[in-house]
Short mmCIF file of C-alpha atoms in Angstrom, two decimals:
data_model
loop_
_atom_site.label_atom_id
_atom_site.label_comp_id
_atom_site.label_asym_id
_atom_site.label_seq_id
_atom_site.Cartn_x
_atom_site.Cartn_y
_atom_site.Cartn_z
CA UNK D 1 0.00 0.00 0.00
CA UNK D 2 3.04 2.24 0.90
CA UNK D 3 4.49 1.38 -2.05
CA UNK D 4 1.14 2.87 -4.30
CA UNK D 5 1.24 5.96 -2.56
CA UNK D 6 4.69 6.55 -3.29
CA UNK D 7 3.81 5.77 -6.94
CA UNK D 8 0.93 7.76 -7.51
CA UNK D 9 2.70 10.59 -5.57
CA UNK D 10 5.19 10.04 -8.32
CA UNK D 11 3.10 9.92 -11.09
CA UNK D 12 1.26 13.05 -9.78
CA UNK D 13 4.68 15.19 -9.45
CA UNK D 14 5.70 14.47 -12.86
CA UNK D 15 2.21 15.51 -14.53
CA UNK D 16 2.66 18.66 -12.07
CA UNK D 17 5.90 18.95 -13.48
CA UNK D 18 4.90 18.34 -17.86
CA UNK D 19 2.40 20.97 -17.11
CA UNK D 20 4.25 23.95 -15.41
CA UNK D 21 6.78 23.01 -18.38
CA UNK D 22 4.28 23.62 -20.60
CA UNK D 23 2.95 26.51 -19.29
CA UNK D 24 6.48 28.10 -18.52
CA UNK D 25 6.80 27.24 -22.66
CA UNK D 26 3.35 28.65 -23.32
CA UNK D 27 3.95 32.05 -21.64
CA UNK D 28 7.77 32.34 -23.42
CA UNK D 29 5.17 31.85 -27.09
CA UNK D 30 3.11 34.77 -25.77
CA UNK D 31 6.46 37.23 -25.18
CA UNK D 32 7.95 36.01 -28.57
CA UNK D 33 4.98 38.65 -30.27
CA UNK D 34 5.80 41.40 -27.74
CA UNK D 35 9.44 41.35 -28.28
CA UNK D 36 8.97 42.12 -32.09
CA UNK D 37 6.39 44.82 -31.05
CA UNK D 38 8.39 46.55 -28.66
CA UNK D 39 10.44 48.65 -30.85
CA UNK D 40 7.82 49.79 -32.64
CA UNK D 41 5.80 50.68 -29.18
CA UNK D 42 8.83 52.62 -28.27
CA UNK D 43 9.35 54.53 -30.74
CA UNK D 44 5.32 55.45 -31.22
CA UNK D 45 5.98 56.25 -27.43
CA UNK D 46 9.16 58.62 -29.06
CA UNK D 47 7.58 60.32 -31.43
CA UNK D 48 4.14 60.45 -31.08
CA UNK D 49 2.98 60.22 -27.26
CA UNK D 50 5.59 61.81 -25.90
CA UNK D 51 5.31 65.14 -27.95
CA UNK D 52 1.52 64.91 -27.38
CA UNK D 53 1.87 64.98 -23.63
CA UNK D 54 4.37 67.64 -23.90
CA UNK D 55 2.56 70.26 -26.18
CA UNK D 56 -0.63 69.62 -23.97
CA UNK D 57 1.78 70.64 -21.08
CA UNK D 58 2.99 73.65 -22.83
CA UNK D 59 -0.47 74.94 -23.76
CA UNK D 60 -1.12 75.39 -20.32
CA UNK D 61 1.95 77.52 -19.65
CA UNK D 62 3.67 80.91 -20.39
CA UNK D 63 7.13 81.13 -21.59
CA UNK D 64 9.04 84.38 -19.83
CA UNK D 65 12.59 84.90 -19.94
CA UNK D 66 13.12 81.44 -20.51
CA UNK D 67 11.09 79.71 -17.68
CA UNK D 68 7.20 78.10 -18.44
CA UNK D 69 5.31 79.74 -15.87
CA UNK D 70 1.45 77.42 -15.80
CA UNK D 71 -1.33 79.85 -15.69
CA UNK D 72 -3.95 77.04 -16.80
CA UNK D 73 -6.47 77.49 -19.81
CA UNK D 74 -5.57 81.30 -19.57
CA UNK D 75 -3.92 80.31 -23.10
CA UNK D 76 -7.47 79.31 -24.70
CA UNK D 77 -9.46 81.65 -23.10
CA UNK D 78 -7.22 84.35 -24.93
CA UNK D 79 -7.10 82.41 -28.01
CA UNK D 80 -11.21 81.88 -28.29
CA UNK D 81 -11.29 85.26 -27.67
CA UNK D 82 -9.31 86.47 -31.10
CA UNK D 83 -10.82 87.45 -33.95
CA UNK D 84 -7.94 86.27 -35.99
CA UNK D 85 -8.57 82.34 -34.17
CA UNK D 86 -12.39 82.49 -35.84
CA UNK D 87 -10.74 84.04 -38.97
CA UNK D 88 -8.55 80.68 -39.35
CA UNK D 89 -11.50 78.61 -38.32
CA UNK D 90 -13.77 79.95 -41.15
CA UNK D 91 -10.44 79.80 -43.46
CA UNK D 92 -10.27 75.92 -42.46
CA UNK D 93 -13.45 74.88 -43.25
CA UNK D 94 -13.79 76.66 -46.62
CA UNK D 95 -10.25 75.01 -47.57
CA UNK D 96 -11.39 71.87 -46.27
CA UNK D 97 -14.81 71.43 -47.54
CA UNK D 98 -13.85 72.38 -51.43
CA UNK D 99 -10.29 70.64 -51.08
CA UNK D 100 -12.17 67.13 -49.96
CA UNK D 101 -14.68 66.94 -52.04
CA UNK D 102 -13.29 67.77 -55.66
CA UNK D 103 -10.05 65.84 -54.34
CA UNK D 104 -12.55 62.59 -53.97
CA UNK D 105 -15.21 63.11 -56.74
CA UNK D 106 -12.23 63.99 -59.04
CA UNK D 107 -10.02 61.46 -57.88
CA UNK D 108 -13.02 58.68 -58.64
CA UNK D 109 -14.00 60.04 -62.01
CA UNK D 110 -10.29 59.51 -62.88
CA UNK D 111 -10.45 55.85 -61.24
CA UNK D 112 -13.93 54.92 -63.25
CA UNK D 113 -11.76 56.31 -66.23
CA UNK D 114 -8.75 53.84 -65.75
CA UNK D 115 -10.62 50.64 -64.63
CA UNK D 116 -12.26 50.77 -68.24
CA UNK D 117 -8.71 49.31 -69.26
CA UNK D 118 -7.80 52.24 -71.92
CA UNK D 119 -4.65 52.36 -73.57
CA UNK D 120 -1.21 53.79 -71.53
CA UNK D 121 -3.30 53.05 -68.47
CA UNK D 122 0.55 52.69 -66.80
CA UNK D 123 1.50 56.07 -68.57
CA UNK D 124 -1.39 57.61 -67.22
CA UNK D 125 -0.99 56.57 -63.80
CA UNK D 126 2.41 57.39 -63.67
CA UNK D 127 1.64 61.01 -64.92
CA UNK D 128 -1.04 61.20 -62.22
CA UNK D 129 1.41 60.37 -59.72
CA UNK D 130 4.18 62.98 -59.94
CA UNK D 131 2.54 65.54 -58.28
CA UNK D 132 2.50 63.74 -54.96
CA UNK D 133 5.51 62.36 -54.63
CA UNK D 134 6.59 66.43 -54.69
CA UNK D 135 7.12 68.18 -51.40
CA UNK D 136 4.67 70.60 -50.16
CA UNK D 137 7.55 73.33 -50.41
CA UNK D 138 8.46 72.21 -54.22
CA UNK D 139 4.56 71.49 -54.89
CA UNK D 140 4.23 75.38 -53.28
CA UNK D 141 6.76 77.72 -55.39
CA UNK D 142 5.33 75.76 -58.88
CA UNK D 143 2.18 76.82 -57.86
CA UNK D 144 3.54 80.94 -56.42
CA UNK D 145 5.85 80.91 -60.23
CA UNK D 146 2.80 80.11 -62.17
CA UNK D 147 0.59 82.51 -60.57
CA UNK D 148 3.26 85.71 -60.44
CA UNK D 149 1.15 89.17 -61.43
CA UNK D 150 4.39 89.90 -63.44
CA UNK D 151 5.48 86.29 -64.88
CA UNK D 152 3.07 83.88 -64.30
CA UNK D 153 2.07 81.42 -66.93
CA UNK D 154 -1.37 80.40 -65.65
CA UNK D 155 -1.90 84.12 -64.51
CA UNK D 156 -1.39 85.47 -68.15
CA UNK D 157 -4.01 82.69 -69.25
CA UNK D 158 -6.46 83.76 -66.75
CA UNK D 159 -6.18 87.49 -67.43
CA UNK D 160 -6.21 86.79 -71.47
CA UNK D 161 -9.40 84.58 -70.95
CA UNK D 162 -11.09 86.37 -68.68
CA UNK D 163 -10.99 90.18 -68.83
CA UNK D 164 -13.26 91.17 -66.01
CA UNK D 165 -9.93 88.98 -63.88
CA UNK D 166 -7.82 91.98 -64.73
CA UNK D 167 -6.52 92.14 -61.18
CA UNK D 168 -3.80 89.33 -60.60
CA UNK D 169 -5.33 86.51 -58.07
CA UNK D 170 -2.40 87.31 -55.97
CA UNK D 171 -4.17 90.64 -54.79
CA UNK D 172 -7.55 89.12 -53.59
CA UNK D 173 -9.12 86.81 -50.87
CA UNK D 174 -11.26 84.94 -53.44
CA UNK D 175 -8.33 83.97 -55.96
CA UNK D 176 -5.77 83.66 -53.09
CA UNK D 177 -8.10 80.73 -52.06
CA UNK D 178 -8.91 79.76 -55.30
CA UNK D 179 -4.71 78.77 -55.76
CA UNK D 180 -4.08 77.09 -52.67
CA UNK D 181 -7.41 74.80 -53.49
CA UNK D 182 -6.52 74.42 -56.80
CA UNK D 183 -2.23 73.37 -55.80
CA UNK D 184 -3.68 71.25 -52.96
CA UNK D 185 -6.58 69.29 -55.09
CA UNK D 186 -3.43 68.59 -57.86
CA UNK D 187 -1.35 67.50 -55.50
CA UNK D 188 -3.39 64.88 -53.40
CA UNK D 189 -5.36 63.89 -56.85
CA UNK D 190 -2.53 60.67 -57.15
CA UNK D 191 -3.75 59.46 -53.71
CA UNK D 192 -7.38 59.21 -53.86
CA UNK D 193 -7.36 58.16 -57.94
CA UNK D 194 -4.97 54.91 -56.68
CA UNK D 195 -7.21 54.08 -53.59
CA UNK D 196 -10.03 54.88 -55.46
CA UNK D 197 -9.03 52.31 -58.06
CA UNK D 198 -8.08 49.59 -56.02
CA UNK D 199 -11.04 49.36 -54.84
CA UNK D 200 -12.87 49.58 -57.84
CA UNK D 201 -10.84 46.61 -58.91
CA UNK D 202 -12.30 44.53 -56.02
CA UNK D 203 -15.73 44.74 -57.28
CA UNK D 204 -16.53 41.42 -58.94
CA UNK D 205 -17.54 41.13 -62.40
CA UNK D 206 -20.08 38.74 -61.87
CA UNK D 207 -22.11 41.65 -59.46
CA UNK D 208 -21.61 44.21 -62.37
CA UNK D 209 -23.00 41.26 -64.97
CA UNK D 210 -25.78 40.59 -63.24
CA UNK D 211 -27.20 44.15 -62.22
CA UNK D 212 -26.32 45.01 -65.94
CA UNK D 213 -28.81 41.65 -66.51
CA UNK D 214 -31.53 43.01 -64.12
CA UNK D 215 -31.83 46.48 -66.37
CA UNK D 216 -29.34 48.48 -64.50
CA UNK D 217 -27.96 51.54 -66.21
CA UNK D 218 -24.10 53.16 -65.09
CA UNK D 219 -25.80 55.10 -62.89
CA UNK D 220 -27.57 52.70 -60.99
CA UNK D 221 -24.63 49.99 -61.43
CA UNK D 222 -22.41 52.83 -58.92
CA UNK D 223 -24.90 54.21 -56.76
CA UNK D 224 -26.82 51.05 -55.51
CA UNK D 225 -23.83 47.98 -56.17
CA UNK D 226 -20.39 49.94 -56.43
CA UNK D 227 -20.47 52.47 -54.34
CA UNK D 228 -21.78 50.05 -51.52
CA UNK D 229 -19.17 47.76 -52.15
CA UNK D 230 -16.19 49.96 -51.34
CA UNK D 231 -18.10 52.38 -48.79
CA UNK D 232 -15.42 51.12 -46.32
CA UNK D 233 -12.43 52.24 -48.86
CA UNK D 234 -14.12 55.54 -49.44
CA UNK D 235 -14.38 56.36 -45.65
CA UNK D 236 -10.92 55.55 -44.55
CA UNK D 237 -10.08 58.14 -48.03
CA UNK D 238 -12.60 60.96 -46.55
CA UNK D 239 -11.09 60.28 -43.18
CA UNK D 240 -7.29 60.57 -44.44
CA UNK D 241 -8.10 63.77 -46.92
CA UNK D 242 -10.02 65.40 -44.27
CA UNK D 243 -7.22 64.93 -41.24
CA UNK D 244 -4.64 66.24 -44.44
CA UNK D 245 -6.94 69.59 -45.19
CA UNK D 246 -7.09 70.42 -41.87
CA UNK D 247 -3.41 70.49 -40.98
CA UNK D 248 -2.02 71.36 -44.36
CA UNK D 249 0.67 73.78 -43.59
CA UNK D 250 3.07 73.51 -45.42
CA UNK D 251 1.82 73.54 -49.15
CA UNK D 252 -0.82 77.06 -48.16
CA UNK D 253 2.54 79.05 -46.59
CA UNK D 254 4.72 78.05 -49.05
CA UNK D 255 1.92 79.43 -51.65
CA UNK D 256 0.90 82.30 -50.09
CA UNK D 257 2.10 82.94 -46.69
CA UNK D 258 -1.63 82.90 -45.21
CA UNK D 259 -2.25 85.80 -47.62
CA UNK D 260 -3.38 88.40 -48.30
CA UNK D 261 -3.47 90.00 -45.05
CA UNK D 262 -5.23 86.63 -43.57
CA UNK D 263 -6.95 85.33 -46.65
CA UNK D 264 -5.90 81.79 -46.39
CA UNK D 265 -4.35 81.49 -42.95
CA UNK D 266 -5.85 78.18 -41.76
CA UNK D 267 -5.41 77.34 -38.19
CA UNK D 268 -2.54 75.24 -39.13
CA UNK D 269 -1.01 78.63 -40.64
CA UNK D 270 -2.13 80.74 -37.91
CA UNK D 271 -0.45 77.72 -35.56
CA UNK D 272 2.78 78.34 -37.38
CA UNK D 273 2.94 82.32 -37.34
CA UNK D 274 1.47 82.38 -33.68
CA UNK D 275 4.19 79.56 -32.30
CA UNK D 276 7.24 80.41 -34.21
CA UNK D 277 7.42 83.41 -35.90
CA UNK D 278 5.99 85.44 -32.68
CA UNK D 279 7.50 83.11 -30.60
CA UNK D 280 4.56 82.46 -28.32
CA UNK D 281 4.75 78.68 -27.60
CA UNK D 282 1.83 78.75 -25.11
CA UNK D 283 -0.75 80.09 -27.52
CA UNK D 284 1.23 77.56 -30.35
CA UNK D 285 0.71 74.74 -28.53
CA UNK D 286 -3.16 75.43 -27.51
CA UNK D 287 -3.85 75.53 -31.29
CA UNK D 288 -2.41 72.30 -31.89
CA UNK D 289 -4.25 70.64 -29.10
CA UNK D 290 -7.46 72.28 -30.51
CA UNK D 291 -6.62 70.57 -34.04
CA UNK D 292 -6.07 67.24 -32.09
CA UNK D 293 -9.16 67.49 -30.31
CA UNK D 294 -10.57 68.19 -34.42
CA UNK D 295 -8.71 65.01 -35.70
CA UNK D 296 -9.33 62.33 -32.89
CA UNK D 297 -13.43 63.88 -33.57
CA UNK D 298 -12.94 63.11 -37.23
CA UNK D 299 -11.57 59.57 -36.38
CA UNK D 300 -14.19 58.77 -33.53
CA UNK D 301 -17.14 59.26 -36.32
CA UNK D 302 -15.04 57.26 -38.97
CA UNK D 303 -14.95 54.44 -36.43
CA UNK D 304 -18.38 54.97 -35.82
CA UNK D 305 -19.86 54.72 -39.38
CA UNK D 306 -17.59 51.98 -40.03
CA UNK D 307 -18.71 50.15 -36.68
CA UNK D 308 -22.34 51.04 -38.02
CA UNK D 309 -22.20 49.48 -41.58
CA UNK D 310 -20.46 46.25 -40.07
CA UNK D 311 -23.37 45.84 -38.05
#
């Protein structure tokens, strides 16, 4: 009898022993993933967390004689309360409104174009494509150069064309607008076209064929089967143009400076002249936690209709 429970207290060491093993093997699996990810968690944490935090920080603080001073939401009390803030807000949404949608109605009438398999579709594509692998600065100075009063190419066509233009579109709000729409829209046109035309491609023929079959014309074949087909592909493209209008900098002062006066300062502009070039960091940095609180909005309602039409 002594000798059983010896053996089974064996037997049940050993089984204790195969399955801590296996555990201890099992949890050593489960870090293999993490190890790979960790680099790429740091460095998120580097660039993007990290500078977060700290502008939020800064927005609630003063800068004088080289010491931030807090003083709280003083910094967007002062900022709600300036004209110019409301100016850049208007400026914003009239940028971003035309800039998104002829960038994605134009960018799918080009992709409808192309998936109808014409000739040089390559060539085509190719030419589509130079304009956005240009920096906003290079993208920028085309765009000043061909609008000069004195020089400009495009200006000299718009003034022979249209005589009541007489006035270069330099000198006004309207046409100051109407050029940073118009280099913005040409620029971003490569991105939405390819997107758009991927995910034409995934539509299956056999769909197509058989609306076509039930009496469908083109424009019932894209409203009621295309377009609900790559609804998904179109909202992460509304969600990425959107989040790139509203903190385009680069390409709108490189065109125009933000003017005239404050003609086309965005926010993103006004961010830039308010932060660095009158050196007030606080006020800077309250701007750009404004336009985060604007881009985590945009993405909440793209996860939303997303999380809606997968239900």
């Amino acid at each position: 009898m002594a000798q059983i429970t010896v053996y089974n207290e064996r037997f049940y060491d050993k089984a204790r022993q195969r399955g801590e093993s296996r555990r201890s093997r099992t949890g050593r699996r489960a870090l293999i993933p993490l190890a790979f990810l960790l680099p790429t968690m740091l460095i998120l944490l580097a660039l993007q967390v990290y500078p977060t935090l700290y502008a939020i920080f800064i927005s609630t603080t003063r800068l004088r004689r080289g010491v931030a001073e807090p003083v709280g939401f003083a910094n967007f009390e002062r900022l709600f309360q300036l004209p110019s803030f409301w100016e850049g807000v208007r400026h914003t949404l009239t940028f971003a409104a035309f800039y998104i949608v002829l960038t994605v109605v134009l960018g799918m009438l080009l992709a409808l174009l192309l998936n109808r398999r014409i000739k040089f579709t390559g060539v085509y594509l190719v030419i589509i494509f130079i304009p956005w692998v240009l920096s906003d600065v290079v993208a920028g100075t085309m765009w000043r150069w061909l609008f000069q009063p004195s020089y400009g190419i495009l200006q000299e066509w718009v003034t022979n064309t249209f005589p009541f233009l007489r006035d270069p579109l330099y000198t006004n709000a309207a046409g100051s607008m109407f050029i940073v729409i118009a280099a913005s829209v040409w620029q971003t046109l490569a991105f939405t076209t390819i997107l758009s035309l991927g995910a034409l491609q995934t539509v299956p023929n056999e769909v197509l064929e058989s609306a076509s079959l039930d009496g469908a014309n083109r424009f019932q074949r894209f409203f009621r089967v295309i377009l609900p087909i790559i609804r998904p592909t179109l909202l992460v493209m509304i969600l990425l143009i959107s989040i790139r209008a509203i903190n385009s900098v680069g390409l709108i002062y490189t065109t125009t400076g933000g003017g005239p006066g404050r003609a086309t300062q965005t926010l993103s502009v006004f961010l830039l002249q308010t932060g660095w070039r009158q050196g007030d960091f606080g006020s800077g940095a309250a701007i750009s936690v404004v336009l985060l609180g604007v881009n985590m909005m945009l993405t909440l309602i793209y996860l939303r209709l997303l999380g809606r039409k997968a239900v």
